[in-house]
Tab-separated table of N, CA, C and O and ligand atoms in Angstrom:
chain	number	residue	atom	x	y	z
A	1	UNK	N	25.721	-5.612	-94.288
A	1	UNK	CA	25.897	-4.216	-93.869
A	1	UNK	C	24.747	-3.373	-94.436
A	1	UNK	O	24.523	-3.383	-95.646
A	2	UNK	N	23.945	-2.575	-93.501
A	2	UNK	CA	22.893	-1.963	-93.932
A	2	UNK	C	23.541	-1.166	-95.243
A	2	UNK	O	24.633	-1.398	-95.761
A	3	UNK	N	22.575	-0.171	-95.629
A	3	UNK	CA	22.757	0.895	-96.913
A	3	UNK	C	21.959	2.012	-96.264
A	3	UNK	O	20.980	1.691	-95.589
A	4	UNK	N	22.210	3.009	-96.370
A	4	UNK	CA	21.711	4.496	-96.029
A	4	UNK	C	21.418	4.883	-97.565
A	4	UNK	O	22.260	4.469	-98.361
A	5	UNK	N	20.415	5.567	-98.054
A	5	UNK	CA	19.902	6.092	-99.152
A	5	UNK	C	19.438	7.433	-98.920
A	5	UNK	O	18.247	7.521	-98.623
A	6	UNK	N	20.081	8.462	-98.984
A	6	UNK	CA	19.262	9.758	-98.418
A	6	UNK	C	18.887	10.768	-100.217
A	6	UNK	O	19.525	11.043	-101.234
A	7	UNK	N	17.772	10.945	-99.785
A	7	UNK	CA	16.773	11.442	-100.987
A	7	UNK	C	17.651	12.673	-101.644
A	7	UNK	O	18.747	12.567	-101.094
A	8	UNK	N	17.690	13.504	-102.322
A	8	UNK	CA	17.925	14.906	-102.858
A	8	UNK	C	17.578	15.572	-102.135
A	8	UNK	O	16.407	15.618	-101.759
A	9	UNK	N	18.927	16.626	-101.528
A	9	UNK	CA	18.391	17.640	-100.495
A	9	UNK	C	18.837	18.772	-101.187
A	9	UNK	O	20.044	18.685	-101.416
A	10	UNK	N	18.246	19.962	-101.672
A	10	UNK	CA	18.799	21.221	-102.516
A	10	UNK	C	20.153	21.167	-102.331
A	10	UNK	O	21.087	20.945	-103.102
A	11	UNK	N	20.063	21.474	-100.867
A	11	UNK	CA	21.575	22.261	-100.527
A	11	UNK	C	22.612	21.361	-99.965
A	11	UNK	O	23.772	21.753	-99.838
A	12	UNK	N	22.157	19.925	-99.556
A	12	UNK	CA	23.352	19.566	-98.732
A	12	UNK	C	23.156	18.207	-99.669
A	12	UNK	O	22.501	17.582	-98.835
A	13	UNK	N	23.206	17.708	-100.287
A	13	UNK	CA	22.815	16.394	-101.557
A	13	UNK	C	22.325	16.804	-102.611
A	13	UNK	O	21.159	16.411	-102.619
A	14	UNK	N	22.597	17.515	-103.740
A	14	UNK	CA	21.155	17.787	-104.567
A	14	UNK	C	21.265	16.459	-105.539
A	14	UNK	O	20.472	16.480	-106.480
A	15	UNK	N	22.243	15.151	-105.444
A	15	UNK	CA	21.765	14.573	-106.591
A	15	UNK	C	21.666	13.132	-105.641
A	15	UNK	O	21.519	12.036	-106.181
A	16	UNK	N	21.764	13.293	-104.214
A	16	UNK	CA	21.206	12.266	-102.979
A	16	UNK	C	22.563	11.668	-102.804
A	16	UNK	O	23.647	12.210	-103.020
A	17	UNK	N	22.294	10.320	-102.324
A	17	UNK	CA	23.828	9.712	-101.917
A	17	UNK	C	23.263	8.387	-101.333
A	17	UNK	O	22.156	8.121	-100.864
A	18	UNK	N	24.481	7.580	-101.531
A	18	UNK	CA	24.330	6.043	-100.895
A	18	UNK	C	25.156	5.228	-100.664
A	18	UNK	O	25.929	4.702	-101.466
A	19	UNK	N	25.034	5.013	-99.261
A	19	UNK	CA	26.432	4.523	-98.960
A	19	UNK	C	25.969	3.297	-98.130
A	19	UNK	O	24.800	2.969	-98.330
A	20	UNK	N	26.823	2.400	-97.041
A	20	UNK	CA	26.979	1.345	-96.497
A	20	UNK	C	27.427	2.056	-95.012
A	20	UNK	O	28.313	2.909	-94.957
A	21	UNK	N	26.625	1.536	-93.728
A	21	UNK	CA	27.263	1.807	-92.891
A	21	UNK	C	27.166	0.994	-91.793
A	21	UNK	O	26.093	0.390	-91.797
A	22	UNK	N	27.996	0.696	-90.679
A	22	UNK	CA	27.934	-0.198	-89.877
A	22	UNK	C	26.657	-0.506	-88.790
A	22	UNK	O	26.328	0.350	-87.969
A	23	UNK	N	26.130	-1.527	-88.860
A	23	UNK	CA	24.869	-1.842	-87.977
A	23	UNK	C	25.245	-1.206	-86.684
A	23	UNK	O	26.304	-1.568	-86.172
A	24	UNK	N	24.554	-0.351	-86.119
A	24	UNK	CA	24.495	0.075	-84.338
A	24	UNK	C	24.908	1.510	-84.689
A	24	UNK	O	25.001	2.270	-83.724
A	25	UNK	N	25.246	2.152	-86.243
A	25	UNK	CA	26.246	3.760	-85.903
A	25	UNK	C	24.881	4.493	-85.870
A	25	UNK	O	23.872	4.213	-86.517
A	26	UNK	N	25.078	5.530	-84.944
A	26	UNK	CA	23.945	6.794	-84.901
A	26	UNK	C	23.905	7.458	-86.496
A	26	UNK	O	24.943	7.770	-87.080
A	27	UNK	N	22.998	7.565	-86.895
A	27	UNK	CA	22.415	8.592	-88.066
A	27	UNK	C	23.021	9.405	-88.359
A	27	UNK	O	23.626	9.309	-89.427
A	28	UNK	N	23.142	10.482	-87.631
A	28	UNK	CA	24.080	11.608	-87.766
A	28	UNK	C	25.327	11.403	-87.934
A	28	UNK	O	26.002	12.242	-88.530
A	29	UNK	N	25.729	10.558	-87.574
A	29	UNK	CA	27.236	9.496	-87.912
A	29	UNK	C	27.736	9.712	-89.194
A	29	UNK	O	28.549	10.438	-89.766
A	30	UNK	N	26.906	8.767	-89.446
A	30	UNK	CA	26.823	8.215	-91.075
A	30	UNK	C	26.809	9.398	-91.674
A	30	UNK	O	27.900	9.720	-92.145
A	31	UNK	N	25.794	10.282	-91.838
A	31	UNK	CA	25.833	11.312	-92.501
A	31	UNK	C	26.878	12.573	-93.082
A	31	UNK	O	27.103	13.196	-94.120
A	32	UNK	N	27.368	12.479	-91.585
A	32	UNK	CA	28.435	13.483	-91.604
A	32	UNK	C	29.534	12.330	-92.459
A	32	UNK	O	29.972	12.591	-93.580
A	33	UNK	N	29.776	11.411	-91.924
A	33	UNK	CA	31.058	10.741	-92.675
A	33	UNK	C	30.777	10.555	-94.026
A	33	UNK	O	31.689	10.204	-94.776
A	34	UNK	N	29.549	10.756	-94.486
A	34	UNK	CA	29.971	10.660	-95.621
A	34	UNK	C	29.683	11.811	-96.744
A	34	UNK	O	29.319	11.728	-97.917
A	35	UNK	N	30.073	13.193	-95.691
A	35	UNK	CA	29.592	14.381	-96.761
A	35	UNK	C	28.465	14.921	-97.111
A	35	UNK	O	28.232	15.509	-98.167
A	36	UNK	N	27.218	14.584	-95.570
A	36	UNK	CA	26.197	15.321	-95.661
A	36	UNK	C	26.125	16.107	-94.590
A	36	UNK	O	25.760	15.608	-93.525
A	37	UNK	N	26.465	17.510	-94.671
A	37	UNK	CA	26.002	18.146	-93.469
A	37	UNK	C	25.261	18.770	-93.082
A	37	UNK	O	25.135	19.994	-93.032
A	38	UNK	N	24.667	17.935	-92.753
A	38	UNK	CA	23.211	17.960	-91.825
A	38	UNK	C	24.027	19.104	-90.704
A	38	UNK	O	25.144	19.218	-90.200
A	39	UNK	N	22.865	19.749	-90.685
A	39	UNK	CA	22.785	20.627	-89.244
A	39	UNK	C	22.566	19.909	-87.959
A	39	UNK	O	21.668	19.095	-87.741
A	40	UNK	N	23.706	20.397	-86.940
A	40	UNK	CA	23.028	19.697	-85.253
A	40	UNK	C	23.149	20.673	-84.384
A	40	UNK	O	24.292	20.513	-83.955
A	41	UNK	N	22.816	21.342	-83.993
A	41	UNK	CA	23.560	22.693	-83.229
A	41	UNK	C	23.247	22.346	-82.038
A	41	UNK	O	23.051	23.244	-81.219
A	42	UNK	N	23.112	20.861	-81.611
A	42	UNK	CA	23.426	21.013	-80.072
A	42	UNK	C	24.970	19.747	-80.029
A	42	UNK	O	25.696	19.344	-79.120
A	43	UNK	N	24.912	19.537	-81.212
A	43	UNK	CA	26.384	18.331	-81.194
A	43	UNK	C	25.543	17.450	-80.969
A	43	UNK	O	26.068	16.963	-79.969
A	44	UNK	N	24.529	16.796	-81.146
A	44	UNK	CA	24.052	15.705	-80.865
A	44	UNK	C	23.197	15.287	-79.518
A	44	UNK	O	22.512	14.297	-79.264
A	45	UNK	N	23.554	16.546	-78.716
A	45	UNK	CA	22.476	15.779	-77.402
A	45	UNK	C	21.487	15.811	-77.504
A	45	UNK	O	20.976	16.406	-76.555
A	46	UNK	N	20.684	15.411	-78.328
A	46	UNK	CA	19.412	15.502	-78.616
A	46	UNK	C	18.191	17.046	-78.247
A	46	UNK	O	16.980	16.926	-78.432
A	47	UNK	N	18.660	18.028	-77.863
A	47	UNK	CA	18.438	19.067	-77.156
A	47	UNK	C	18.349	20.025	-78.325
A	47	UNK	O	18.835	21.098	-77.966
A	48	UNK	N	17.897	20.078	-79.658
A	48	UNK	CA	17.705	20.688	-80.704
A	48	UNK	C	16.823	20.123	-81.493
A	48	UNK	O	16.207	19.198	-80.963
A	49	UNK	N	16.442	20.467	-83.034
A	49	UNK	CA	15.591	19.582	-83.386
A	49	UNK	C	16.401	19.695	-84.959
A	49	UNK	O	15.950	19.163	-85.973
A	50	UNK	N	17.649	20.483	-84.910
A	50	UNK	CA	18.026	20.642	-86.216
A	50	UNK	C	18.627	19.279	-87.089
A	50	UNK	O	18.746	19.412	-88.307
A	51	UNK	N	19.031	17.876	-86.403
A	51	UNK	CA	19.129	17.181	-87.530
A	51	UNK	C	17.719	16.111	-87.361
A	51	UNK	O	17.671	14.958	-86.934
A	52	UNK	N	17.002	16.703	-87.702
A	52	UNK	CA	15.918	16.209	-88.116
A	52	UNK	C	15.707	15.551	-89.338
A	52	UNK	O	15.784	16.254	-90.346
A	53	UNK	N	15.374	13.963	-89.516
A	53	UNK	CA	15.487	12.706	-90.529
A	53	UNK	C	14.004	12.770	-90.572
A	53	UNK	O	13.296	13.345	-89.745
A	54	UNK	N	13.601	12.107	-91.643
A	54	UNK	CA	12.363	11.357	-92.202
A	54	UNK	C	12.917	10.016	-93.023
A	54	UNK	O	13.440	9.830	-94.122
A	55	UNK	N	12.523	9.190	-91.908
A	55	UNK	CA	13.164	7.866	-92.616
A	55	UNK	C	11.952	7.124	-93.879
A	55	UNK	O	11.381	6.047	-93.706
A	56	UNK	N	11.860	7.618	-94.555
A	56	UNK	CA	11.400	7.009	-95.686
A	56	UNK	C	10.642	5.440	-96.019
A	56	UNK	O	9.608	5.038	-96.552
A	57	UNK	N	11.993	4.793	-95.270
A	57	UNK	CA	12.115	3.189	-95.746
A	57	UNK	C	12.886	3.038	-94.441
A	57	UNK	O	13.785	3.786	-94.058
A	58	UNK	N	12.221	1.540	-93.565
A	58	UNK	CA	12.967	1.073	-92.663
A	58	UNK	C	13.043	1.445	-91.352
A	58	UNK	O	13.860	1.074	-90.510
A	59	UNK	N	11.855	2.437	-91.208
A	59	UNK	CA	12.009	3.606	-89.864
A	59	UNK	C	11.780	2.177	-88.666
A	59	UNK	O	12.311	2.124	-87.556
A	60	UNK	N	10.916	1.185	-89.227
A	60	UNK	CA	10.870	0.408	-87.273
A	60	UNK	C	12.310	-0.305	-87.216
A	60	UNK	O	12.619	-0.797	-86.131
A	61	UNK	N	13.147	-0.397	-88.199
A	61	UNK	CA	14.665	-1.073	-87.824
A	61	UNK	C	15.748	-0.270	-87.516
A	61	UNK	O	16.913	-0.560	-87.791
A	62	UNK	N	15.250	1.117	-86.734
A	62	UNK	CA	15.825	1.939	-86.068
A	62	UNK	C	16.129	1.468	-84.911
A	62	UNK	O	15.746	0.344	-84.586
A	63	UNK	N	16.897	2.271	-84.059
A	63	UNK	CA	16.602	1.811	-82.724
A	63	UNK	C	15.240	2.651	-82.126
A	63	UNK	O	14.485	3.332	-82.820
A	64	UNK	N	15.127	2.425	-80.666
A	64	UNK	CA	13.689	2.520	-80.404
A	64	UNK	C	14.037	4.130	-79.670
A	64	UNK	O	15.050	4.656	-79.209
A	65	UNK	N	12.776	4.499	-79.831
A	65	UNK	CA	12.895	6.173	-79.430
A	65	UNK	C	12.728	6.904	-78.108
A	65	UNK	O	11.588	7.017	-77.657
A	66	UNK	N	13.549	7.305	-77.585
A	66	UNK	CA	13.866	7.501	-75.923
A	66	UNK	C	12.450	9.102	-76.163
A	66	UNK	O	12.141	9.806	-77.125
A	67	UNK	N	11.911	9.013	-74.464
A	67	UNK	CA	10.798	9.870	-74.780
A	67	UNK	C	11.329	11.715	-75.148
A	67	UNK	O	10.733	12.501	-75.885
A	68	UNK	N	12.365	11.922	-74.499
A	68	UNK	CA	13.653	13.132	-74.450
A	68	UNK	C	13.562	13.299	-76.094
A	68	UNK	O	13.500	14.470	-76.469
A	69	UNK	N	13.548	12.346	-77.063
A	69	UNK	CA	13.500	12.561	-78.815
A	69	UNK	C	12.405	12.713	-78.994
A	69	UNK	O	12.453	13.313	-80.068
A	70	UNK	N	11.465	12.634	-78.775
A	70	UNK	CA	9.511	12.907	-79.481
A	70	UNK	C	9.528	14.212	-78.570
A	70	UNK	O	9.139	15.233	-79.136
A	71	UNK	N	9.844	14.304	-77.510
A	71	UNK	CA	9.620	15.786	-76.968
A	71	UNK	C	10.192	16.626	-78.243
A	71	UNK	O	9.461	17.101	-79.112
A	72	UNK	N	11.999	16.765	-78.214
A	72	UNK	CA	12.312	17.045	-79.096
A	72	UNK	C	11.823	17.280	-80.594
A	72	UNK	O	12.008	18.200	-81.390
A	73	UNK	N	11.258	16.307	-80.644
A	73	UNK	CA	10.818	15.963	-82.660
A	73	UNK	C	9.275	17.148	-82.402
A	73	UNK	O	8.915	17.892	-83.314
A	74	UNK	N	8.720	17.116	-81.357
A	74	UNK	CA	7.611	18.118	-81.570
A	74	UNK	C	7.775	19.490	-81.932
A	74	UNK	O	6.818	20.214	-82.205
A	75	UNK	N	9.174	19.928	-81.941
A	75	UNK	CA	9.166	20.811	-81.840
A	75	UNK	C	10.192	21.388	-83.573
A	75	UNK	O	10.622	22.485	-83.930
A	76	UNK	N	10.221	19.867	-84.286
A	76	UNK	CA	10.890	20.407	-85.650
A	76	UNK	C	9.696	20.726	-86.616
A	76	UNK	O	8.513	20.387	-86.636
A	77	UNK	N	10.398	21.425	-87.318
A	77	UNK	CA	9.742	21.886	-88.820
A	77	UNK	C	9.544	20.169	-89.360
A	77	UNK	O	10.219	19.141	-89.306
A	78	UNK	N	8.079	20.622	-89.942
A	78	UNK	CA	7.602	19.418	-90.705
A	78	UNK	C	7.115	18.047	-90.558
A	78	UNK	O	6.887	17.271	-91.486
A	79	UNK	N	6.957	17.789	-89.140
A	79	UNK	CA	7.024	16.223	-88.279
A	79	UNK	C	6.169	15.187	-88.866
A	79	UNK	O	4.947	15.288	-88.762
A	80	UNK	N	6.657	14.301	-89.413
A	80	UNK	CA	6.014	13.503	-89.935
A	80	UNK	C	5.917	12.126	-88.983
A	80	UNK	O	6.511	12.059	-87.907
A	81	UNK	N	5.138	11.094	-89.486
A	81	UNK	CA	4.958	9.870	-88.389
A	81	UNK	C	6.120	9.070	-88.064
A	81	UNK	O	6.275	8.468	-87.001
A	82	UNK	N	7.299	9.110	-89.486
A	82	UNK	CA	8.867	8.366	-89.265
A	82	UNK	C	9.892	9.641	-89.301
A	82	UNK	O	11.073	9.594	-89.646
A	83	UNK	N	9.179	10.765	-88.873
A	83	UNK	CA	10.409	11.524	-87.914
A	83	UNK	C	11.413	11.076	-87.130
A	83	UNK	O	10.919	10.315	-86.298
A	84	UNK	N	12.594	11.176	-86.985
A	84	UNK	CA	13.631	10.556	-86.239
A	84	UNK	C	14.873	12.061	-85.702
A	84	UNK	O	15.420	12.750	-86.563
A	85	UNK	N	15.071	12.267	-84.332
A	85	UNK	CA	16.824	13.296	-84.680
A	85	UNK	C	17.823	12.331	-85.246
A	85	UNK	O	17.722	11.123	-85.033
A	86	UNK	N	18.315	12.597	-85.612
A	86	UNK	CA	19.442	11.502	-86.183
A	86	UNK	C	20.621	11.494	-85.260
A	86	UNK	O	21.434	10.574	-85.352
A	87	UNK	N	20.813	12.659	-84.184
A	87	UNK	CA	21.269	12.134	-83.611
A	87	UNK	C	21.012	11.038	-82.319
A	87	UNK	O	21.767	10.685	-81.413
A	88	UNK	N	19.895	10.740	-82.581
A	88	UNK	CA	19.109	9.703	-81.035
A	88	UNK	C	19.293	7.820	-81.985
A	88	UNK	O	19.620	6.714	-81.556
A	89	UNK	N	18.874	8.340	-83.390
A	89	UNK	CA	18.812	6.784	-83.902
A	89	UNK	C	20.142	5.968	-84.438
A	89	UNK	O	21.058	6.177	-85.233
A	90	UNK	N	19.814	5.154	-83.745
A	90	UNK	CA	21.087	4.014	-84.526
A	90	UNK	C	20.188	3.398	-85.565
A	90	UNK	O	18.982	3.309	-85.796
A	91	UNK	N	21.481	2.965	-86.152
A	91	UNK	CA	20.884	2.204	-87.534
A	91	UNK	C	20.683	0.697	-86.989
A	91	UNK	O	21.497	0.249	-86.181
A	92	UNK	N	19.223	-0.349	-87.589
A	92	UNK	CA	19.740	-1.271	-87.565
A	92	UNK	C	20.055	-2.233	-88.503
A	92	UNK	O	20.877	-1.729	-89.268
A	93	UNK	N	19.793	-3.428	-88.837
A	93	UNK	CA	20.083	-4.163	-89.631
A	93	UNK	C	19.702	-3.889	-91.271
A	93	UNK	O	20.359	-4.063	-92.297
A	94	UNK	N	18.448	-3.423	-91.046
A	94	UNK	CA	17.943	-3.069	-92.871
A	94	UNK	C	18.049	-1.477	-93.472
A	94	UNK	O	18.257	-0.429	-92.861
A	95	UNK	N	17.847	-1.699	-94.745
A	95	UNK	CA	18.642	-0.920	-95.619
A	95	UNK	C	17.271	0.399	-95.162
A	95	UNK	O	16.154	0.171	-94.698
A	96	UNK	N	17.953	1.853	-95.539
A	96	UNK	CA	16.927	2.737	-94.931
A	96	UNK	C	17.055	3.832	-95.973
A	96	UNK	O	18.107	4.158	-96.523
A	97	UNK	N	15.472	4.526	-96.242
A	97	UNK	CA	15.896	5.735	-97.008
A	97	UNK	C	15.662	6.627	-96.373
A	97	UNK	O	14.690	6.443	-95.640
A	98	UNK	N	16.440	8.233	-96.247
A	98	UNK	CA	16.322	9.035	-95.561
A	98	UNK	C	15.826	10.060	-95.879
A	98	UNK	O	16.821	10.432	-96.502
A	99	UNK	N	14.954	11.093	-96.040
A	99	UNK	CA	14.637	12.666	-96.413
A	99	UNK	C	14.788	13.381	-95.540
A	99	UNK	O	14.111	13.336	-94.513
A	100	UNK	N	16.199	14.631	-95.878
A	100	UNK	CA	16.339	15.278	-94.928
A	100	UNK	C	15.378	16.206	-95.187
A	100	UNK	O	15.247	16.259	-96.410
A	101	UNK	N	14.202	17.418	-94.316
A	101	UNK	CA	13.727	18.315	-94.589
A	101	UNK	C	14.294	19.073	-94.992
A	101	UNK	O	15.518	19.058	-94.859
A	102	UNK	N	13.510	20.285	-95.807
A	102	UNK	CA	14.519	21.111	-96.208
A	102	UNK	C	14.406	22.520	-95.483
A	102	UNK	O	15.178	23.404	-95.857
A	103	UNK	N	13.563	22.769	-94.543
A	103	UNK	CA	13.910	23.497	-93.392
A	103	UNK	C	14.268	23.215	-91.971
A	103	UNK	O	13.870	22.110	-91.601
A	104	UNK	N	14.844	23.839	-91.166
A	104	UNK	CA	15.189	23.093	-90.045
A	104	UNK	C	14.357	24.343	-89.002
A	104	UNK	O	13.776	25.269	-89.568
A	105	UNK	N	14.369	24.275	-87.768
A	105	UNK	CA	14.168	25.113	-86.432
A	105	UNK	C	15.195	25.432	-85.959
A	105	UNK	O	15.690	24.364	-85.600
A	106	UNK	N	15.933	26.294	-85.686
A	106	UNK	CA	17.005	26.436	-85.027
A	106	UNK	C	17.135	27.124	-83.847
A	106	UNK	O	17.499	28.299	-83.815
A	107	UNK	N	16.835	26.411	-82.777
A	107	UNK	CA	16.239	27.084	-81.723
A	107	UNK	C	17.727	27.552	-80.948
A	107	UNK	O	17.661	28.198	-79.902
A	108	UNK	N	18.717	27.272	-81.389
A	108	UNK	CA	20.051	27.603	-81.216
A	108	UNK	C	20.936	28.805	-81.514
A	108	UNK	O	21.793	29.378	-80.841
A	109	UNK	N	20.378	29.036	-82.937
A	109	UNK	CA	20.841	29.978	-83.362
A	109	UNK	C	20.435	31.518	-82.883
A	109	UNK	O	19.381	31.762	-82.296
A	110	UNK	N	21.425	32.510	-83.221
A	110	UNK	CA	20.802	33.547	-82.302
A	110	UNK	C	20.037	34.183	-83.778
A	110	UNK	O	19.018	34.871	-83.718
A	111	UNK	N	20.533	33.921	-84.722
A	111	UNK	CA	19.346	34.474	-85.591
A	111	UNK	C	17.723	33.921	-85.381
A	111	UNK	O	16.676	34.424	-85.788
A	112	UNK	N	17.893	33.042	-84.811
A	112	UNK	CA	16.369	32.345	-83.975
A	112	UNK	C	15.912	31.662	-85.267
A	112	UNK	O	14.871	31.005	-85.282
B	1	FES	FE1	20.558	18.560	-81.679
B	1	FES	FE2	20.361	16.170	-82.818
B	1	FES	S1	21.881	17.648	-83.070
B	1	FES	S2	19.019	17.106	-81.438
């Protein structure tokens, strides 16, 4: 069973977290179940850029990235080369570390 490792996030982890989660669950999954709440303000249809991952460790044993998510990912705060939404990636077999940013875009919100 993989391991999720997500780094120290000020506000939503400040001392990180690590848990076990089932091979194939979406990112955002995991997260939420286990008491990180990550921002999604579209519920997951990939149509936001607010749960925005930096997979650390393990980013090619993701699943593979539909082009609808890199449109998306262009448009978050901070984009790095193992950018991921968490809600587009499944986990796969190996263990992964995660950094959530610590700003998001919220192209949702009406505070903008
Ligand atoms: Fe909106 Fe993931 S929650 S893109």
């Amino acid at each position: 069973m993989p391991k999720v490792k997500v780094l120290p996030h000020q506000a939503l982890c400040p001392a990180g977290a690590e848990f076990d989660v089932d091979e194939g669950r979406l990112l955002i999954e995991a997260l939420l179940a286990n008491g990180i709440a990550i921002e999604h303000a579209c519920e997951g249809c990939g149509a936001c850029s607010t749960c925005h991952t930096i997979i650390r460790e393990g980013f090619d044993s993701l699943s593979d990235m539909e082009d609808r998510e890199a449109d998306m990912l262009d448009r978050a705060w901070g984009l790095e080369p193992e950018s991921r939404l968490s809600c587009q990636a499944r986990i796969g077999a190996e263990d992964i570390v995660v950094e959530i940013p610590r700003y998001t875009r919220n192209l949702v919100s009406e505070r903008g």
